[in-house]
Amino acid sequence: MAQSLIKTYPKKATLFAAGDAAGALPKLLSGAVILYTILPDGRRQVLDLAGPGDFLHFETEGEIDHFAEALTECQVASFQASELLASKDTAAFLIEQMRERLAMERRHITMLSRKSASERLMDFVLLAADCLGEDEGRFDLPLTRQQIADFTGLTLETVSRTFAKWQRDNTLTRLAGQTYQMSGALAA
Amino acid sequence: MAQSLIKTYPKKATLFAAGDAAGALPKLLSGAVILYTILPDGRRQVLDLAGPGDFLHFETEGEIDHFAEALTECQVASFQASELLASKDTAAFLIEQMRERLAMERRHITMLSRKSASERLMDFVLLAADCLGEDEGRFDLPLTRQQIADFTGLTLETVSRTFAKWQRDNTLTRLAGQTYQMSGALAA
DNA sequence: CGCAGGATTGATATTACTCAACCGTGGTGG
DNA sequence: CCACCACGGTTGAGTAATATCAATCCTGCG
């Protein structure tokens, strides 16, 4: 696939902001990225976590409508939309990527719509382990309680209390500062 | 754009079900359709309402992952994915449609994540008026309270109470069975 | 007329939010 | 080097919003 260039960003770097002009489509090669919007009232809504292989937005023209921030050091390749569309294969690939993202957002909707606080957080932890996990259910969580709350639609206090409860009953163990280990049953 | 055929469905018809084999991509020409999934526990999650111009799914192969039911009589045109991808213009059009759907789902996420019951229902009513509206804020609402609850992440009782409150304070007027009229300020 | 399905309304329970105090850690400057 | 500060995290008490449970009301239809 024709790719214009590969960029590397340090942890916490802003890859792009809402309002930036859309250009090439960025695809994450390594690392993890958080995607979010800022609402009129100033609050943040975390839309998604992206892992290797995920496109970070699909805007081919106009302005990008959300922010992307590196959770870890990461590499991003950019592809010209016009080139991706030129070939039937790459166009089909792009559609498939968008379909997956759409399915992801729909799971997010389902989570927010009906689940309790601890169910939402469990969904989040499993997603985080998928995007950020090293192995065997061990993963780093370079997100603030507020960011987790903004993903799950809860308050940071509820997030904190739920994590505390899990540590008490050994569902989740804190190995180091931000490194957690899921209990065996969940890691599967 | 090459289109294979146009089908007409009566109100309440199931256009397709989750698990159906994906084939051509269905685009709604007229009418309104509700898209939903059924969760493992049997509960329904309404994902979206679709109006004229919207594609009802984007699965090019494998199985469709959600249900589509006609809210009104409607016409659907089907397009072969392979044909859409063949031309750069139609491929770009398809991508644009998917982008809009993605933006829609993200608004839905924001709504579920942070808004109160009445704010969610107001969002829903405005969307419904957009998909189903006739003119001047008058629209038909061929959805049960349960379906509205399954879209907004509320219970049917909360939906009922909120609508009742709006009728009391003239935010919304019930003209006939399922026909409502928004107050002037909102219709704008 | 009676029934069935959806809608409404009321009383109560529960969950998560709010407000507020306090803790821990990493960084900075005296 | 140590004190202090800033920022994120934790914990507690009380509250508010919405869910739950349950009774009753329509409305269309056989």
GROMACS .gro file of C-alpha atoms in nm, chain B residues 1-180:
model
  180
  189MET     CA    1  -2.485   0.449  -0.986
  190ALA     CA    2  -2.552   0.089  -1.082
  191GLN     CA    3  -2.835  -0.044  -0.872
  192SER     CA    4  -2.959  -0.396  -0.880
  193LEU     CA    5  -3.320  -0.347  -0.774
  194ILE     CA    6  -3.570  -0.148  -0.572
  195LYS     CA    7  -3.788  -0.317  -0.317
  196THR     CA    8  -4.085  -0.184  -0.126
  197TYR     CA    9  -4.164  -0.295   0.229
  198PRO     CA   10  -4.478  -0.234   0.432
  199LYS     CA   11  -4.470  -0.079   0.776
  200LYS     CA   12  -4.338  -0.319   1.044
  201ALA     CA   13  -4.172  -0.545   0.789
  202THR     CA   14  -3.834  -0.688   0.880
  203LEU     CA   15  -3.593  -0.582   0.606
  204PHE     CA   16  -3.318  -0.809   0.731
  205ALA     CA   17  -3.210  -0.984   1.048
  206ALA     CA   18  -2.880  -1.034   1.225
  207GLY     CA   19  -2.722  -1.346   1.084
  208ASP     CA   20  -2.854  -1.294   0.734
  209ALA     CA   21  -2.591  -1.337   0.468
  210ALA     CA   22  -2.449  -1.003   0.357
  211GLY     CA   23  -2.502  -0.927  -0.007
  212ALA     CA   24  -2.572  -0.601  -0.177
  213LEU     CA   25  -2.569  -0.283   0.031
  214PRO     CA   26  -2.922  -0.155   0.097
  215LYS     CA   27  -2.986   0.215   0.070
  216LEU     CA   28  -3.309   0.365   0.195
  217LEU     CA   29  -3.487   0.575  -0.068
  218SER     CA   30  -3.799   0.666   0.125
  219GLY     CA   31  -3.952   0.597   0.464
  220ALA     CA   32  -3.783   0.530   0.796
  221VAL     CA   33  -3.619   0.224   0.944
  222ILE     CA   34  -3.510   0.126   1.294
  223LEU     CA   35  -3.179  -0.060   1.338
  224TYR     CA   36  -3.127  -0.272   1.648
  225THR     CA   37  -2.939  -0.564   1.794
  226ILE     CA   38  -3.052  -0.831   2.037
  227LEU     CA   39  -2.817  -0.885   2.328
  228PRO     CA   40  -2.728  -1.223   2.474
  229ASP     CA   41  -2.966  -1.160   2.765
  230GLY     CA   42  -3.255  -1.104   2.523
  231ARG     CA   43  -3.270  -0.729   2.562
  232ARG     CA   44  -3.283  -0.508   2.255
  233GLN     CA   45  -3.053  -0.219   2.188
  234VAL     CA   46  -3.176   0.027   1.930
  235LEU     CA   47  -2.868   0.147   1.743
  236ASP     CA   48  -3.010   0.405   1.511
  237LEU     CA   49  -3.292   0.541   1.307
  238ALA     CA   50  -3.235   0.565   0.933
  239GLY     CA   51  -3.401   0.807   0.695
  240PRO     CA   52  -3.395   0.854   0.318
  241GLY     CA   53  -3.043   0.841   0.179
  242ASP     CA   54  -2.901   0.626   0.458
  243PHE     CA   55  -2.741   0.289   0.399
  244LEU     CA   56  -2.884   0.026   0.633
  245HIS     CA   57  -2.565  -0.172   0.673
  246PHE     CA   58  -2.218  -0.190   0.524
  247GLU     CA   59  -2.144  -0.562   0.539
  248THR     CA   60  -1.993  -0.674   0.214
  249GLU     CA   61  -1.932  -1.032   0.321
  250GLY     CA   62  -2.014  -1.268   0.606
  251GLU     CA   63  -2.316  -1.201   0.820
  252ILE     CA   64  -2.509  -0.887   0.898
  253ASP     CA   65  -2.483  -0.804   1.267
  254HIS     CA   66  -2.806  -0.620   1.334
  255PHE     CA   67  -3.176  -0.609   1.252
  256ALA     CA   68  -3.367  -0.357   1.039
  257GLU     CA   69  -3.740  -0.301   1.068
  258ALA     CA   70  -3.960  -0.065   0.869
  259LEU     CA   71  -4.117   0.210   1.081
  260THR     CA   72  -4.315   0.327   0.781
  261GLU     CA   73  -4.369   0.188   0.436
  262CYS     CA   74  -4.035   0.225   0.265
  263GLN     CA   75  -3.836   0.173  -0.050
  264VAL     CA   76  -3.489   0.027  -0.057
  265ALA     CA   77  -3.238   0.012  -0.340
  266SER     CA   78  -2.956  -0.243  -0.327
  267PHE     CA   79  -2.608  -0.184  -0.461
  268GLN     CA   80  -2.341  -0.440  -0.528
  269ALA     CA   81  -2.038  -0.356  -0.319
  270SER     CA   82  -1.806  -0.467  -0.594
  271GLU     CA   83  -1.962  -0.216  -0.831
  272LEU     CA   84  -1.947   0.066  -0.578
  273LEU     CA   85  -1.579   0.004  -0.523
  274ALA     CA   86  -1.498  -0.015  -0.890
  275SER     CA   87  -1.529   0.357  -0.944
  276LYS     CA   88  -1.334   0.606  -0.741
  277ASP     CA   89  -1.634   0.837  -0.720
  278THR     CA   90  -1.878   0.584  -0.589
  279ALA     CA   91  -1.618   0.447  -0.349
  280ALA     CA   92  -1.564   0.797  -0.211
  281PHE     CA   93  -1.939   0.835  -0.179
  282LEU     CA   94  -1.963   0.513   0.019
  283ILE     CA   95  -1.681   0.621   0.249
  284GLU     CA   96  -1.857   0.949   0.307
  285GLN     CA   97  -2.178   0.767   0.398
  286MET     CA   98  -1.990   0.552   0.647
  287ARG     CA   99  -1.822   0.858   0.796
  288GLU     CA  100  -2.159   1.017   0.856
  289ARG     CA  101  -2.291   0.704   1.019
  290LEU     CA  102  -1.982   0.691   1.240
  291ALA     CA  103  -2.037   1.055   1.342
  292MET     CA  104  -2.397   0.965   1.422
  293GLU     CA  105  -2.295   0.678   1.647
  294ARG     CA  106  -2.051   0.905   1.823
  295ARG     CA  107  -2.324   1.157   1.894
  296HIS     CA  108  -2.525   0.866   2.030
  297ILE     CA  109  -2.233   0.773   2.258
  298THR     CA  110  -2.210   1.129   2.385
  299MET     CA  111  -2.582   1.137   2.451
  300LEU     CA  112  -2.577   0.813   2.650
  301SER     CA  113  -2.264   0.899   2.834
  302ARG     CA  114  -2.351   1.226   2.997
  303LYS     CA  115  -2.701   1.342   2.942
  304SER     CA  116  -3.001   1.334   3.173
  305ALA     CA  117  -3.320   1.151   3.088
  306SER     CA  118  -3.495   1.455   2.944
  307GLU     CA  119  -3.189   1.562   2.744
  308ARG     CA  120  -3.161   1.216   2.593
  309LEU     CA  121  -3.525   1.215   2.500
  310MET     CA  122  -3.499   1.560   2.349
  311ASP     CA  123  -3.209   1.437   2.135
  312PHE     CA  124  -3.422   1.141   2.035
  313VAL     CA  125  -3.723   1.353   1.950
  314LEU     CA  126  -3.515   1.582   1.732
  315LEU     CA  127  -3.367   1.283   1.552
  316ALA     CA  128  -3.710   1.127   1.509
  317ALA     CA  129  -3.848   1.453   1.375
  318ASP     CA  130  -3.560   1.456   1.129
  319CYS     CA  131  -3.622   1.100   1.008
  320LEU     CA  132  -3.999   1.090   1.038
  321GLY     CA  133  -4.105   1.452   1.044
  322GLU     CA  134  -4.358   1.594   0.806
  323ASP     CA  135  -4.326   1.967   0.854
  324GLU     CA  136  -4.317   2.242   1.114
  325GLY     CA  137  -4.218   2.012   1.394
  326ARG     CA  138  -4.505   1.772   1.341
  327PHE     CA  139  -4.413   1.407   1.324
  328ASP     CA  140  -4.541   1.056   1.365
  329LEU     CA  141  -4.378   0.831   1.622
  330PRO     CA  142  -4.440   0.469   1.522
  331LEU     CA  143  -4.221   0.340   1.808
  332THR     CA  144  -4.327   0.180   2.132
  333ARG     CA  145  -4.213   0.333   2.462
  334GLN     CA  146  -3.989   0.030   2.497
  335GLN     CA  147  -3.816   0.099   2.166
  336ILE     CA  148  -3.758   0.460   2.263
  337ALA     CA  149  -3.621   0.340   2.596
  338ASP     CA  150  -3.391   0.098   2.413
  339PHE     CA  151  -3.255   0.386   2.208
  340THR     CA  152  -3.204   0.628   2.495
  341GLY     CA  153  -3.085   0.382   2.757
  342LEU     CA  154  -3.378   0.453   2.986
  343THR     CA  155  -3.675   0.253   3.110
  344LEU     CA  156  -4.010   0.274   2.940
  345GLU     CA  157  -4.159   0.426   3.257
  346THR     CA  158  -3.909   0.712   3.250
  347VAL     CA  159  -3.989   0.771   2.882
  348SER     CA  160  -4.359   0.779   2.957
  349ARG     CA  161  -4.321   1.018   3.251
  350THR     CA  162  -4.101   1.256   3.055
  351PHE     CA  163  -4.343   1.269   2.763
  352ALA     CA  164  -4.627   1.327   3.007
  353LYS     CA  165  -4.439   1.619   3.162
  354TRP     CA  166  -4.378   1.773   2.821
  355GLN     CA  167  -4.744   1.747   2.735
  356ARG     CA  168  -4.832   1.918   3.063
  357ASP     CA  169  -4.600   2.212   2.994
  358ASN     CA  170  -4.675   2.227   2.620
  359THR     CA  171  -4.328   2.140   2.502
  360LEU     CA  172  -4.490   1.865   2.301
  361THR     CA  173  -4.852   1.818   2.200
  362ARG     CA  174  -5.014   1.492   2.101
  363LEU     CA  175  -5.230   1.563   1.798
  364ALA     CA  176  -5.354   1.213   1.732
  365GLY     CA  177  -5.262   0.859   1.828
  366GLN     CA  178  -4.894   0.873   1.749
  367THR     CA  179  -4.869   1.215   1.595
  368TYR     CA  180  -4.693   1.481   1.797
   0.00000   0.00000   0.00000
